[in-house]
Every structure is written in structure tokens, then in C-alpha cells.
Coordinates of C-alpha atoms and ligand atoms in Angstrom, one line a residue:
M20 CA -3.8 -7.0 -4.4
C21 CA -4.0 -10.8 -4.2
G22 CA -1.3 -12.7 -2.5
I23 CA 0.6 -15.6 -4.0
V24 CA 2.6 -18.2 -2.3
G25 CA 4.2 -21.4 -3.6
V26 CA 6.7 -24.0 -2.3
V27 CA 8.5 -27.0 -3.7
G28 CA 10.9 -29.2 -1.7
N29 CA 11.2 -31.3 1.4
K30 CA 8.7 -29.6 3.8
S31 CA 5.0 -29.7 4.5
A32 CA 3.6 -27.6 1.7
T33 CA 0.1 -27.3 3.4
D34 CA 1.6 -25.7 6.5
I35 CA 3.9 -23.4 4.5
L36 CA 1.1 -22.3 2.1
M37 CA -1.4 -21.7 4.9
Q38 CA 0.9 -19.6 7.1
G39 CA 2.1 -17.7 4.0
L40 CA -1.5 -16.9 3.0
E41 CA -2.2 -15.7 6.6
K42 CA 0.6 -13.3 6.3
L43 CA -0.5 -12.2 2.8
E44 CA -4.2 -11.9 3.7
Y45 CA -3.9 -8.1 4.0
R46 CA -3.4 -8.1 0.2
G47 CA -6.9 -9.4 -0.5
Y48 CA -9.3 -11.4 1.5
D49 CA -12.5 -12.2 -0.4
S50 CA -11.6 -15.8 -1.1
A51 CA -8.6 -18.1 -1.1
G52 CA -7.4 -21.5 -2.2
I53 CA -4.4 -23.9 -2.3
F54 CA -3.3 -26.7 -4.5
V55 CA -1.1 -29.3 -2.8
T56 CA 0.8 -32.1 -4.6
G57 CA 3.6 -34.6 -4.0
G58 CA 1.7 -36.5 -1.3
N59 CA -0.6 -39.5 -1.6
H60 CA -3.0 -37.6 -3.8
D61 CA -3.4 -34.0 -5.1
S62 CA -5.7 -31.6 -3.3
L63 CA -7.4 -28.4 -4.6
V64 CA -9.3 -26.6 -1.8
K65 CA -10.9 -23.2 -2.2
S66 CA -13.1 -21.1 0.0
V67 CA -15.0 -17.8 -0.1
G68 CA -14.1 -15.5 2.8
R69 CA -11.0 -15.4 4.9
I70 CA -8.0 -17.7 5.3
R71 CA -9.6 -19.1 8.4
D72 CA -12.5 -20.2 6.3
L73 CA -10.1 -22.0 4.0
R74 CA -8.3 -23.6 6.9
S75 CA -11.6 -24.9 8.3
K76 CA -12.1 -26.9 5.0
L77 CA -8.7 -28.6 5.1
G78 CA -8.6 -32.3 6.1
I79 CA -5.4 -34.0 7.3
D80 CA -5.2 -35.6 3.9
V81 CA -4.4 -32.3 2.3
A82 CA -0.7 -33.0 2.4
G83 CA 2.3 -33.0 0.1
T84 CA 5.7 -31.4 -0.6
A85 CA 4.8 -28.9 -3.2
G86 CA 1.9 -26.5 -3.9
I87 CA 0.7 -23.0 -4.7
G88 CA -1.8 -20.8 -2.8
H89 CA -3.7 -17.6 -3.4
T90 CA -5.7 -15.0 -1.4
R91 CA -7.9 -13.0 -3.7
W92 CA -9.0 -9.4 -4.2
A93 CA -11.7 -9.7 -6.9
T94 CA -11.2 -7.9 -10.2
H95 CA -13.0 -10.1 -12.8
G96 CA -15.9 -12.0 -11.3
K97 CA -17.4 -11.8 -7.9
P98 CA -15.9 -13.6 -4.8
S99 CA -17.0 -17.2 -5.2
E100 CA -15.4 -20.6 -5.2
E101 CA -15.5 -20.8 -8.9
N102 CA -13.6 -17.6 -9.2
A103 CA -11.2 -18.3 -6.4
H104 CA -7.6 -19.4 -7.4
P105 CA -5.9 -21.7 -8.1
H106 CA -7.6 -22.2 -11.4
T107 CA -7.2 -25.4 -13.5
S108 CA -6.9 -26.1 -17.2
A109 CA -9.7 -27.9 -19.0
T110 CA -8.4 -31.4 -18.1
G111 CA -7.3 -30.3 -14.6
R112 CA -3.6 -31.0 -15.4
F113 CA -2.3 -27.4 -15.1
V114 CA -3.0 -25.3 -12.0
L115 CA -2.4 -21.6 -11.9
V116 CA -2.5 -18.7 -9.4
H117 CA -2.3 -15.1 -10.7
N118 CA -2.1 -11.6 -9.4
G119 CA -2.8 -8.8 -11.9
V120 CA -5.2 -8.2 -14.8
I121 CA -5.0 -9.9 -18.2
E122 CA -6.2 -7.2 -20.4
N123 CA -6.7 -9.2 -23.6
F124 CA -8.5 -12.2 -21.9
K125 CA -11.6 -11.8 -24.1
E126 CA -9.6 -11.9 -27.3
I127 CA -7.7 -14.9 -26.0
K128 CA -10.9 -16.6 -25.2
A129 CA -12.4 -15.8 -28.6
N130 CA -9.3 -16.7 -30.7
Y131 CA -8.0 -19.8 -28.9
L132 CA -10.5 -21.5 -26.6
P133 CA -13.9 -23.1 -26.8
A134 CA -16.5 -20.7 -25.3
D135 CA -18.2 -23.1 -23.0
S136 CA -15.3 -24.6 -21.1
F137 CA -15.0 -22.1 -18.2
K138 CA -16.2 -22.5 -14.6
G139 CA -16.0 -18.9 -13.6
Q140 CA -15.6 -15.4 -14.9
T141 CA -11.9 -14.7 -14.2
D142 CA -9.2 -13.6 -16.6
T143 CA -6.9 -16.1 -14.9
E144 CA -8.9 -19.2 -15.9
I145 CA -8.4 -18.2 -19.6
A146 CA -4.6 -18.1 -19.1
V147 CA -4.5 -21.6 -17.6
H148 CA -6.8 -23.0 -20.3
L149 CA -4.5 -21.6 -22.9
I150 CA -1.4 -23.2 -21.4
G151 CA -3.3 -26.5 -21.1
K152 CA -4.3 -26.3 -24.7
F153 CA -0.8 -25.7 -25.9
V154 CA 0.4 -28.8 -24.1
E155 CA -2.5 -31.2 -24.5
E156 CA -3.7 -30.3 -28.0
D157 CA -0.6 -28.8 -29.6
G158 CA 2.0 -31.1 -28.0
L159 CA 4.3 -28.5 -26.4
A160 CA 6.3 -29.1 -23.3
P161 CA 4.9 -27.3 -20.3
L162 CA 7.7 -24.7 -20.2
D163 CA 7.3 -24.0 -23.9
A164 CA 3.5 -23.8 -23.5
F165 CA 3.9 -21.3 -20.7
K166 CA 6.4 -19.2 -22.8
K167 CA 4.0 -19.3 -25.7
A168 CA 1.1 -18.1 -23.5
L169 CA 3.3 -15.4 -22.0
G170 CA 3.9 -14.2 -25.6
I171 CA 0.1 -13.8 -26.1
I172 CA -1.0 -12.5 -22.7
E173 CA -1.1 -8.7 -22.3
G174 CA -1.4 -6.9 -19.0
S175 CA -0.1 -7.3 -15.5
Y176 CA 0.6 -10.6 -13.9
A177 CA 2.5 -12.6 -11.3
F178 CA 2.0 -16.2 -12.2
A179 CA 2.8 -19.4 -10.4
L180 CA 2.0 -22.5 -12.4
M181 CA 2.1 -26.2 -11.6
D182 CA 1.7 -29.3 -13.7
A183 CA -0.2 -31.9 -11.7
T184 CA 1.9 -34.7 -13.3
D185 CA 5.1 -33.1 -11.9
A186 CA 5.3 -32.4 -8.2
T187 CA 8.9 -31.2 -8.5
T188 CA 8.5 -28.0 -10.4
I189 CA 6.9 -24.6 -10.1
Y190 CA 6.9 -22.2 -13.1
V191 CA 6.9 -18.5 -12.4
A192 CA 6.7 -15.4 -14.4
K193 CA 5.9 -11.7 -13.8
N194 CA 5.1 -8.5 -15.4
K195 CA 4.2 -5.4 -13.4
S196 CA 2.9 -7.4 -10.4
P197 CA 5.2 -8.1 -7.5
L198 CA 6.8 -11.6 -7.0
L199 CA 9.8 -12.8 -5.1
I200 CA 11.7 -16.1 -4.9
G201 CA 12.5 -17.4 -1.4
L202 CA 15.5 -19.6 -1.1
G203 CA 15.7 -22.5 1.4
D204 CA 17.8 -25.5 2.1
G205 CA 16.1 -28.4 0.3
Y206 CA 13.2 -26.3 -0.7
N207 CA 12.5 -23.1 -2.7
M208 CA 9.5 -20.8 -2.6
V209 CA 7.7 -18.0 -4.5
C210 CA 5.7 -15.3 -2.9
S211 CA 4.2 -11.8 -3.4
D212 CA 5.9 -10.4 -0.4
A213 CA 8.8 -11.5 1.9
M214 CA 6.5 -11.5 4.9
A215 CA 4.8 -14.7 3.6
M216 CA 8.1 -16.6 3.8
I217 CA 10.1 -15.0 6.6
R218 CA 9.3 -17.9 8.9
E219 CA 11.0 -20.2 6.4
T220 CA 13.9 -18.1 5.1
S221 CA 15.4 -14.6 5.1
E222 CA 17.2 -15.2 1.7
F223 CA 15.3 -13.8 -1.3
M224 CA 15.9 -13.3 -4.9
E225 CA 14.2 -10.6 -7.0
I226 CA 12.4 -11.4 -10.2
H227 CA 12.1 -8.6 -12.8
D228 CA 9.4 -8.0 -15.3
K229 CA 9.2 -10.5 -18.2
E230 CA 11.4 -13.0 -16.6
L231 CA 10.6 -16.7 -16.3
V232 CA 11.7 -18.8 -13.3
V233 CA 11.7 -22.5 -13.0
L234 CA 11.8 -23.6 -9.4
T235 CA 12.7 -27.0 -8.0
K236 CA 13.7 -27.9 -4.5
G237 CA 17.4 -27.6 -5.4
S238 CA 17.5 -25.1 -8.2
V239 CA 16.2 -21.7 -9.4
S240 CA 16.7 -21.0 -13.1
V241 CA 15.9 -17.5 -14.3
T242 CA 15.7 -16.6 -18.0
D243 CA 14.1 -14.0 -20.2
Y244 CA 11.2 -14.9 -22.4
D245 CA 13.7 -15.8 -25.2
G246 CA 15.4 -18.3 -23.0
N247 CA 18.5 -16.3 -22.2
A248 CA 19.9 -17.2 -18.8
I249 CA 19.9 -14.5 -16.2
S250 CA 22.2 -14.6 -13.2
R251 CA 21.1 -12.8 -10.1
G252 CA 22.3 -12.9 -6.5
S253 CA 20.1 -13.2 -3.5
Y254 CA 19.7 -10.7 -0.6
T255 CA 18.9 -11.1 3.0
A256 CA 15.6 -9.5 4.1
E257 CA 15.9 -7.5 7.3
L258 CA 12.6 -8.6 8.7
D259 CA 11.8 -10.1 12.0
L260 CA 8.9 -12.4 12.6
S261 CA 8.0 -10.2 15.7
D262 CA 7.8 -7.2 13.4
I263 CA 4.8 -8.8 11.6
G264 CA 2.9 -10.0 14.6
K265 CA 0.3 -7.8 16.4
G266 CA 1.4 -8.9 19.9
T267 CA -1.4 -8.1 22.4
Y268 CA -3.1 -5.5 20.3
P269 CA -6.6 -6.3 19.1
F270 CA -5.7 -4.8 15.6
Y271 CA -2.6 -4.0 13.7
M272 CA -3.9 -0.5 13.1
L273 CA -3.7 0.4 16.8
K274 CA -0.2 -1.1 17.1
E275 CA 0.9 0.9 14.1
I276 CA -0.6 4.1 15.4
D277 CA 1.2 3.5 18.7
E278 CA 4.5 2.9 16.9
Q279 CA 4.6 6.5 15.4
P280 CA 6.8 8.1 18.1
A281 CA 9.4 5.4 17.6
V282 CA 9.2 5.9 13.8
M283 CA 9.9 9.6 14.3
R284 CA 12.9 8.8 16.5
K285 CA 14.2 6.1 14.2
L286 CA 14.0 8.6 11.3
I287 CA 16.1 11.1 13.2
A288 CA 18.7 8.3 13.7
T289 CA 18.6 7.3 10.0
Y290 CA 18.9 10.7 8.5
T291 CA 21.2 12.7 10.8
N292 CA 24.9 12.4 11.6
A293 CA 26.2 12.4 15.2
D294 CA 26.8 16.1 15.0
G295 CA 23.1 16.7 14.0
S296 CA 23.8 17.5 10.4
M297 CA 21.6 15.9 7.7
K298 CA 22.6 12.5 6.4
V299 CA 20.8 12.5 3.0
D300 CA 22.4 11.1 -0.1
S301 CA 24.2 14.0 -1.7
E302 CA 23.2 12.8 -5.2
I303 CA 19.5 13.1 -4.2
V304 CA 20.2 16.6 -2.7
K305 CA 21.9 17.7 -5.9
A306 CA 19.2 16.4 -8.2
V307 CA 16.5 18.3 -6.2
Q308 CA 18.7 21.4 -6.2
E309 CA 18.9 21.3 -10.0
A310 CA 15.1 21.1 -10.3
D311 CA 12.8 24.0 -11.0
R312 CA 9.7 22.1 -9.8
I313 CA 9.1 19.1 -7.6
Y314 CA 6.2 16.8 -8.7
I315 CA 4.9 14.5 -6.0
I316 CA 3.0 11.5 -7.4
A317 CA 1.0 9.2 -5.1
A318 CA -2.3 7.6 -4.3
G319 CA -4.6 7.6 -1.3
T320 CA -3.0 8.3 2.0
S321 CA 0.4 8.8 0.4
Y322 CA -1.1 11.5 -1.8
N323 CA -2.4 13.2 1.3
A324 CA 1.0 12.9 2.9
G325 CA 2.4 14.7 -0.2
F326 CA 0.1 17.6 0.7
G327 CA 1.2 17.4 4.3
A328 CA 4.8 18.0 3.2
K329 CA 4.2 20.5 0.4
Q330 CA 4.3 23.7 2.3
M331 CA 7.4 22.6 4.2
L332 CA 9.2 21.5 1.0
E333 CA 8.4 24.8 -0.7
A334 CA 9.4 26.9 2.4
L335 CA 12.8 25.1 2.9
T336 CA 13.8 24.5 -0.8
D337 CA 12.2 27.6 -2.4
T338 CA 11.0 25.2 -5.2
P339 CA 7.3 24.9 -6.2
V340 CA 5.7 21.6 -5.4
E341 CA 2.9 20.1 -7.5
L342 CA 0.9 17.1 -6.5
G343 CA -0.4 14.5 -8.9
V344 CA -2.9 11.6 -8.3
S345 CA -1.1 8.7 -9.9
S346 CA -4.1 7.1 -11.5
E347 CA -4.8 10.3 -13.4
W348 CA -1.2 11.2 -14.3
G349 CA -0.6 7.7 -15.7
Y350 CA -3.0 8.6 -18.5
G351 CA -1.8 12.1 -19.3
M352 CA 0.9 14.2 -17.8
P353 CA 0.2 18.0 -17.6
L354 CA 2.7 20.4 -19.2
L355 CA 5.8 19.9 -17.1
S356 CA 8.3 22.5 -16.1
K357 CA 11.8 22.6 -17.8
K358 CA 13.6 20.8 -15.0
P359 CA 11.2 18.6 -13.1
F360 CA 12.1 16.3 -10.3
F361 CA 9.6 13.5 -9.5
I362 CA 9.0 12.1 -6.0
F363 CA 6.9 9.0 -5.7
L364 CA 5.4 8.5 -2.3
S365 CA 4.3 4.9 -1.7
Q366 CA 4.2 2.9 1.5
S367 CA 4.2 -0.4 -0.4
G368 CA 6.4 0.7 -3.3
E369 CA 4.1 -1.5 -5.4
T370 CA 1.2 0.7 -6.3
A371 CA 0.5 0.1 -10.0
D372 CA -1.0 3.5 -10.7
S373 CA 2.2 5.2 -9.4
R374 CA 4.4 2.8 -11.2
Q375 CA 2.7 3.7 -14.5
V376 CA 3.8 7.3 -14.0
L377 CA 7.3 6.2 -13.0
V378 CA 7.6 4.3 -16.2
K379 CA 6.7 7.4 -18.1
T380 CA 9.2 9.6 -16.3
G381 CA 11.8 6.9 -16.9
E382 CA 11.0 7.0 -20.6
L383 CA 11.4 10.8 -20.6
G384 CA 14.8 10.4 -18.8
L385 CA 13.6 12.5 -15.8
P386 CA 15.1 12.0 -12.4
S387 CA 13.0 10.4 -9.7
L388 CA 13.0 9.5 -6.1
T389 CA 10.8 6.9 -4.4
V390 CA 10.0 7.4 -0.7
T391 CA 8.8 4.1 0.5
N392 CA 8.5 1.8 3.4
V393 CA 9.5 -1.3 1.5
P394 CA 13.2 -1.8 0.5
G395 CA 13.6 -3.5 -2.8
S396 CA 10.0 -2.8 -3.9
T397 CA 9.2 -2.2 -7.5
L398 CA 9.0 1.6 -7.2
S399 CA 12.2 1.7 -5.2
R400 CA 14.1 -0.4 -7.8
E401 CA 12.9 1.5 -10.8
A402 CA 13.3 5.1 -9.6
T403 CA 16.6 6.9 -9.8
Y404 CA 16.9 7.2 -6.0
T405 CA 15.2 5.8 -2.9
M406 CA 14.7 7.2 0.6
L407 CA 13.3 4.6 3.1
I408 CA 10.8 5.5 5.7
G409 CA 11.9 2.5 7.9
A410 CA 8.6 2.4 9.8
G411 CA 8.6 -1.4 9.9
P412 CA 5.9 -3.5 8.2
E413 CA 2.5 -1.7 7.9
I414 CA -0.1 -4.4 7.8
A415 CA -3.4 -2.8 8.5
V416 CA -5.0 -1.7 5.3
A417 CA -5.5 1.8 6.7
S418 CA -2.1 3.5 6.4
T419 CA -1.1 5.5 9.5
K420 CA 2.6 5.3 10.3
A421 CA 3.5 5.5 6.6
Y422 CA 1.7 8.9 6.4
T423 CA 3.6 10.4 9.3
G424 CA 6.8 8.7 8.2
Q425 CA 6.6 10.0 4.7
I426 CA 6.2 13.6 5.8
A427 CA 9.1 13.3 8.3
T428 CA 11.3 11.7 5.6
L429 CA 10.5 14.6 3.2
A430 CA 11.4 17.0 6.0
F431 CA 15.0 15.6 6.1
L432 CA 15.1 15.9 2.3
A433 CA 13.8 19.5 2.4
K434 CA 16.2 20.6 5.1
A435 CA 19.2 19.0 3.4
V436 CA 18.4 20.6 0.1
G437 CA 17.6 24.0 1.7
E438 CA 20.9 23.9 3.6
A439 CA 22.9 22.9 0.5
D440 CA 21.3 26.0 -1.2
G441 CA 22.4 28.1 1.8
R442 CA 18.8 29.1 2.7
E443 CA 18.3 30.7 6.1
A444 CA 14.9 29.1 6.4
A445 CA 16.4 25.7 6.3
K446 CA 19.4 26.4 8.5
D447 CA 17.1 27.9 11.2
F448 CA 14.8 24.9 11.2
D449 CA 16.1 22.6 13.9
L450 CA 14.6 19.4 12.5
V451 CA 16.0 17.1 15.1
K452 CA 14.6 19.1 18.0
E453 CA 11.3 19.7 16.2
L454 CA 10.8 16.1 15.3
S455 CA 11.6 15.1 18.8
L456 CA 8.8 17.4 19.9
V457 CA 6.5 15.8 17.4
A458 CA 7.3 12.4 18.9
Q459 CA 6.3 13.8 22.3
S460 CA 3.2 15.4 20.9
I461 CA 2.2 12.1 19.4
E462 CA 2.7 10.4 22.8
A463 CA 0.6 13.0 24.5
T464 CA -2.3 12.4 22.0
L465 CA -1.9 8.6 22.4
S466 CA -2.5 9.0 26.1
E467 CA -6.0 10.5 25.3
K468 CA -7.4 7.3 23.8
E469 CA -10.2 7.0 26.3
K470 CA -11.3 10.6 25.8
I471 CA -11.3 10.1 22.0
A472 CA -13.2 6.8 22.4
A473 CA -15.9 8.6 24.4
I474 CA -16.2 11.4 21.8
V475 CA -16.6 8.7 19.1
K476 CA -19.3 7.0 21.1
D477 CA -21.2 10.2 21.4
L478 CA -20.8 11.5 18.0
L479 CA -19.9 8.9 15.4
L480 CA -21.3 5.6 16.5
T481 CA -24.4 5.7 14.3
T482 CA -23.9 8.5 11.9
R483 CA -23.9 7.9 8.2
N484 CA -21.9 11.0 7.3
A485 CA -19.5 13.5 8.7
F486 CA -17.1 16.3 7.8
Y487 CA -13.6 17.3 8.7
I488 CA -12.9 20.9 8.0
G489 CA -9.6 22.9 8.2
R490 CA -7.7 25.6 6.4
K491 CA -4.2 25.5 4.9
S492 CA -2.2 22.6 6.5
D493 CA -5.3 21.6 8.5
Y494 CA -7.3 21.2 5.3
F495 CA -4.7 18.7 4.0
V496 CA -5.0 16.8 7.3
A497 CA -8.8 16.9 6.9
M498 CA -8.4 15.1 3.6
E499 CA -6.4 12.3 5.2
A500 CA -8.7 12.2 8.3
S501 CA -11.8 11.8 6.1
L502 CA -10.2 9.1 4.0
K503 CA -9.3 7.2 7.2
L504 CA -12.8 7.4 8.6
K505 CA -14.4 6.4 5.3
E506 CA -12.2 3.4 4.6
I507 CA -12.5 1.6 7.9
S508 CA -15.8 2.7 9.4
Y509 CA -17.9 3.3 6.2
V510 CA -19.0 6.7 7.4
Q511 CA -19.3 8.9 4.3
C512 CA -17.0 11.7 5.2
E513 CA -15.6 14.7 3.4
G514 CA -12.4 16.5 4.2
F515 CA -13.2 20.1 3.3
A516 CA -11.5 23.5 3.1
A517 CA -13.4 25.2 5.9
G518 CA -14.1 28.3 3.9
E519 CA -15.4 26.4 0.9
L520 CA -18.2 24.7 2.7
K521 CA -20.5 27.7 2.5
H522 CA -20.2 27.7 -1.3
G523 CA -22.5 24.8 -1.7
T524 CA -21.7 21.8 0.5
I525 CA -23.1 23.3 3.7
S526 CA -26.5 22.3 2.4
L527 CA -25.7 18.8 3.5
I528 CA -25.5 19.8 7.2
E529 CA -28.5 18.5 9.0
K530 CA -29.4 18.2 12.7
D531 CA -26.6 16.3 14.4
T532 CA -24.3 16.0 11.3
P533 CA -20.8 15.6 12.9
A534 CA -18.2 18.1 11.8
I535 CA -14.7 18.0 13.2
A536 CA -12.7 21.2 12.9
L537 CA -8.9 21.1 12.8
L538 CA -7.2 24.1 14.3
S539 CA -3.4 24.4 14.3
D540 CA -2.6 27.7 12.5
A541 CA -3.1 31.0 14.3
A542 CA -3.5 32.9 11.1
V543 CA -6.6 30.9 10.0
A544 CA -7.9 29.3 13.2
P545 CA -10.4 32.2 13.9
H546 CA -11.8 31.8 10.4
T547 CA -12.2 28.0 10.8
R548 CA -13.9 28.6 14.1
G549 CA -16.3 31.0 12.3
N550 CA -17.0 28.2 9.7
A551 CA -17.6 25.8 12.6
M552 CA -20.2 28.2 14.1
E553 CA -21.9 28.3 10.7
I554 CA -22.2 24.5 11.0
S555 CA -23.5 24.5 14.5
S556 CA -26.0 27.2 13.7
R557 CA -27.5 24.8 11.2
G558 CA -27.8 22.0 13.7
G559 CA -24.5 20.2 13.1
K560 CA -22.5 18.9 16.0
V561 CA -19.0 20.4 16.0
I562 CA -16.0 18.9 17.6
T563 CA -12.7 20.8 17.7
I564 CA -9.2 19.4 17.6
A565 CA -6.9 22.3 18.5
M566 CA -3.2 22.8 18.9
E567 CA -2.5 24.3 22.3
H568 CA -1.3 27.7 21.0
V569 CA -4.6 28.4 19.3
A570 CA -6.8 26.5 21.8
N571 CA -9.9 27.7 23.7
P572 CA -11.0 26.3 27.0
D573 CA -13.9 24.4 25.5
D574 CA -12.0 22.7 22.7
D575 CA -12.5 18.9 22.7
I576 CA -9.1 17.5 21.9
L577 CA -5.8 19.3 22.4
V578 CA -2.6 18.6 20.5
T579 CA 0.6 19.9 22.0
N580 CA 2.5 22.5 20.0
V581 CA 4.8 21.5 17.2
H582 CA 6.6 23.5 14.5
P583 CA 4.1 24.5 11.7
H584 CA 6.2 22.6 9.1
L585 CA 5.4 19.4 10.9
S586 CA 1.9 20.2 12.2
A587 CA 0.3 17.7 9.7
I588 CA 2.0 14.9 11.6
A589 CA 0.8 15.9 15.0
M590 CA -2.7 16.9 13.9
V591 CA -3.4 13.6 12.1
I592 CA -2.9 11.5 15.2
P593 CA -6.3 12.2 16.9
T594 CA -8.0 11.6 13.6
Q595 CA -6.4 8.2 13.2
L596 CA -7.6 7.3 16.7
I597 CA -11.1 8.6 15.8
A598 CA -11.2 6.4 12.7
Y599 CA -9.9 3.4 14.7
E600 CA -12.4 3.9 17.5
T601 CA -15.3 4.4 15.1
S602 CA -14.5 1.2 13.3
S603 CA -13.8 -0.9 16.3
Q604 CA -16.8 0.4 18.3
R605 CA -19.0 -0.5 15.3
G606 CA -17.7 -4.0 15.6
L607 CA -16.0 -3.9 12.2
D608 CA -12.8 -5.6 11.1
V609 CA -10.5 -2.6 11.5
D610 CA -7.6 -4.1 9.7
K611 CA -9.4 -5.5 6.7
P612 CA -12.2 -3.2 5.6
R613 CA -14.6 -4.4 3.0
N614 CA -13.7 -4.2 -0.7
L615 CA -10.1 -3.0 0.0
A616 CA -6.6 -4.5 0.0
K617 CA -3.3 -3.2 1.2
A618 CA -1.1 -3.1 -1.9
V619 CA -3.0 -1.9 -4.9
T620 CA -1.2 -3.7 -7.7
V621 CA -3.8 -3.2 -10.4
E622 CA -4.4 0.0 -12.4
Ligands
M6R725 O1 1.4 1.7 -0.9 P1 0.9 3.1 -1.3 O2 1.3 4.1 -0.3 O3 1.4 3.5 -2.7 O4 -0.6 3.0 -1.3 C1 -1.4 4.1 -1.8 C2 -2.9 3.9 -1.3 O5 -3.4 2.7 -1.9 C3 -3.0 3.8 0.2 O6 -2.4 4.9 0.8 C4 -4.5 3.7 0.6 O7 -5.1 4.9 0.3 C5 -4.6 3.3 2.1 N1 -5.5 2.2 2.3 C6 -5.1 4.4 2.9 O8 -5.2 4.1 4.2

């Protein structure tokens, strides 16, 4: 949430900041701003809306060699120019961008600052006023003032701070919110995410929590808050500019949906040896083998992916799997088993709610694995182990290839653990073959886009609400399918256990209420069909998505057969396309739905 970019050196800061903000826009897009210095004069430009709105306000005189920029996802104060970052101190000398939430901003305001000196309602403005006060009233040097403020501020933050009297330095600090240093030749940068800087450099340096960085064009000095120097090497990001473009696609989401067969095949290559045996870190396998219960902690789509993998994990490892919503578990863990193993599922690896639980498991000394799409992300760094999904950057806010990639990655883990335990169920499960069939099944569904578009036009174009129903694994897919439809098309949709509907919720079915039934499991498909009949008898419009082995001639969308352990992957694809079509046919911004942001880095 919120994207930060900053640069100091020998290049055009305006160009670097603006292209960086465009790459970071998926992190928040209700307002944006830049501060540019080191030219003929300093410029502070802000705008409500998208980066293109900010761009349209820039004149050619907004030029310089250093600056900071921000794209906002509002937490404190509505989207407005006053609340857009960068924020300035009372005299305008200090300029700050921030990602995170300052929890004690009211106390800071009451204890240190005059009540009437603020332009907006943000917590960030209070931080920069505090720094300004420590310099201009108390006589501290900027770095000391920043350190003093960091000693008072509580909460999550990634800060980039500039002093308008010094165009050669950016001060940076972080706690809980992501921030990276980008290293260039004659310039250095700071950003929330490597994507913002990949045009300029592929050399990056991590910053850890409660570290302070002073950045000039030729130096990067990292210390802790007590001033002790920290030495840290850099790493090369394996990102390609073409990975983060959308090519000829109208939206990233469609590109990412289409990439899923390739993601499945890449996972086969990543997690199998040439002889077809599993290539999963033996330490991870051993840690799971020793566990008496697996806890999967995640949010949103990643949480739904955990359900998509639960039955398979239990069947192949013979270990019970419990799911936890990270925002709930962060505030109170249930009674844990004697030997728990925690799996954190997170596309971004930055979700603050999940991290909160990870910190607790770390304090308890419990082993943990992060399954993520972002190498080097916070959750990856802080868990005991990491397995990468390797799906390539997922930029659309609506997660698609991460969901299917997470389930497939967990399939490799489940099979490796089951085989190490000598379980027949795991040995008999030919994952390479089955996942290849999944890739083919996805391709077959992708070739039905026109048909799906027509169904959407008929059924979902104007509806205000809808249902997905299913049983067992199809129920878990229904949860994800409804989240996808809700988040990008604003249709109020419930993913429901088909049999549960008649226990109350069926009263919501009216004439023409759309209900999409998912049918992939022969043992329960007839019951789900019965529930679908109950809906159509009450005027609802039922659409069926059926796997071929349970299909009837009049089913609406067919999915080719895949192994039941992997059915969530195949069954979710038509629902992703339904969500995409509904949003695009309604003329919405598919990739950037209202009120949302891609990486949720606040609790
Ligand atoms: O990066 P994460 O997987 O941890 O993110 C979790 C959720 O915020 C995320 O899946 C969210 O629900 C998506 N927008 C859903 O499409």
C-alpha cells in the first residue's frame, strides 16, 4: 500500500520518479505527488487520482537531480491534494513521503506540535512537522532530528526524507513497511519495490527494520538507530522490463490469467529433478515431517489458495491442516498443537497481517515456511524457509496466477513430504503428469473466452448480486471465485457451501439472481445439482461449470478432467475469466479496482 520512490544523483529526477510511480501505481492510486530539487528551483506537485493526472500537471520546469515521489492508498484522511504526499514541515524545509501507519500520531501532535499548523489529516504530516521542529526550533542536525523522531514514532513506516536546503541527500528509514535501495553509477535510489527501479538498475540492497540509510549520489550509509554502522552487500534482481509490461493486452489481469499454463510448467521444471523426482529442500521436507499439524496463514486470495491445497496436503502427508486468516491470528492464536509447522502463503510476501503472525511464530521459536512470488520479500526473509512460486510479477490487483501457483507449489511440498514418509498415496500421485494435464486443462478453458464473455453479457452485466456454490473442493473454489468477482466488478457475491444455502441464505434468491454452480467431484456433484435446482425453482438463473467426468449435456462451461488433488486450479480458471469479463464489460478499470491496492502493508 502506497508506493515510494526517490533518487539522488546525476540523472533527471522527474523522469525517474514518474516512471517509478507508474510502476508502483498498483500499490495505491488515489493520489500522488513528487518533490524535485537540485535544479533551478524546487518543485512540489501533487494530484488527486492516477499518476497520469499527476503527469498532466507537470511543467517542463519541474526538473532537478534529486527528489522523492509517492502514490497513495489512503489510510488517514480522504484522497485530496492536502493529504497527498510528499508532506512538508511547517516552514516547508523538510519534505517526507511515507508508507505505513503512525499509530501514536495523535499523541505526538498533542505533546510536541501546535494544533493549528496542519494542512491535512494524515499521520505523515505530523512526522515531518516533528522533524522540522527538532531542526528549526531545537537546533538539531537533520540526521539527528530524524533519529530523534524515529525514537518517538510508533507503528509501521517506510520513510524517505529530504531537506530542501540540501539536494544531495535522502534520508531513509523503515519499520515493517517494505523499502529497498537501488544502486546506480553516479546515482542511488530508494523504492518500495524493485519494479520501480528496474529500468535504471538491477542492483539492489535490502534495508531491514529499524535501520537508517543516508543516501547520496555516490554513497549508501546504513546504520541502526544508535548509529552503529551496518555493512550489507547488494544483490541482482532477476527481473526483466518485459516481465512488467502488459504487451498487447488491455489489462494485466488477462495477461496474468493467460500465463498460468506457463507457470504450471515452470513449477514442474523448478521442483523436479531430471528423473522426475521431487526437488524440494530436504530441510523443509524434514521440518514438515516432524510436525503434527500444518497451519496455513494467509489473507484474501492466498487464504483461499490454502483451502485449495488443504485436502491434497492432508491426503499426501497424513497431517491435519488448519487455515488461519492472518488479520485474526495476529491478535490471538488459538491453542496450537504440540509440534506445529506454519506455512505463510503470500503473493507479495509483504502482507502486514501475515507478517504479524510470522513475528509471533518467530518469538515462539516455531518453524515456518513462506510460499511467495517475491524473492527477498519481508515474509520470505523472516520465515525459516522459503519456496518460490516463480510466476513472474503479478501486477493486477486481482490475484490469479499466484493462486494457482501457490496450490501447485504446495503440491510439490506435499508429494515430497509424503514420499519421504513412504506413503503410498504420495508415491502413486504422478504430479508431473497431473500438473501437465492441469496446464492443458487451463489452455482448453482459455480457448473458451468468447463463450464465457457471452455468458457474462447475459447473466452478470447488470446484476447487483450473485452466488457461487459448490461442495468440498468446489466450495473452496467458490470462495475464491466470489472474491474475484466482488473485488473487480463490484457485484456483491457470496461463495457458498451448496448444501448450506437452504439453511437461511436461500431467502436472498430472487427472480434472475445469478448462481454459478461448480461441479468437479462425482461424490457430491448430484447434491450440488439438487441445490442448483432449488435455486432455479425460486427464480434464480443457474449457470453450471462442470468437469467433464461429471458433466451433463446442458452444462454451460466444461473443464477438462484433472486429478482431484489439483481440481481447484482447473476449476478456478473459468471463474477468473468471468470476473475479468464482468469488470471489463462494465467498463471498469480491471487492474485497479476502487478502494484497493496490491500489497496490503498496513494491518
Ligand atoms: O500478497 P498476498 O498474497 O499476501 O495478498 C493477500 C491479499 O491481500 C490478496 O490475495 C488480495 O485478496 C487480492 N487482491 C485478491 O485478488
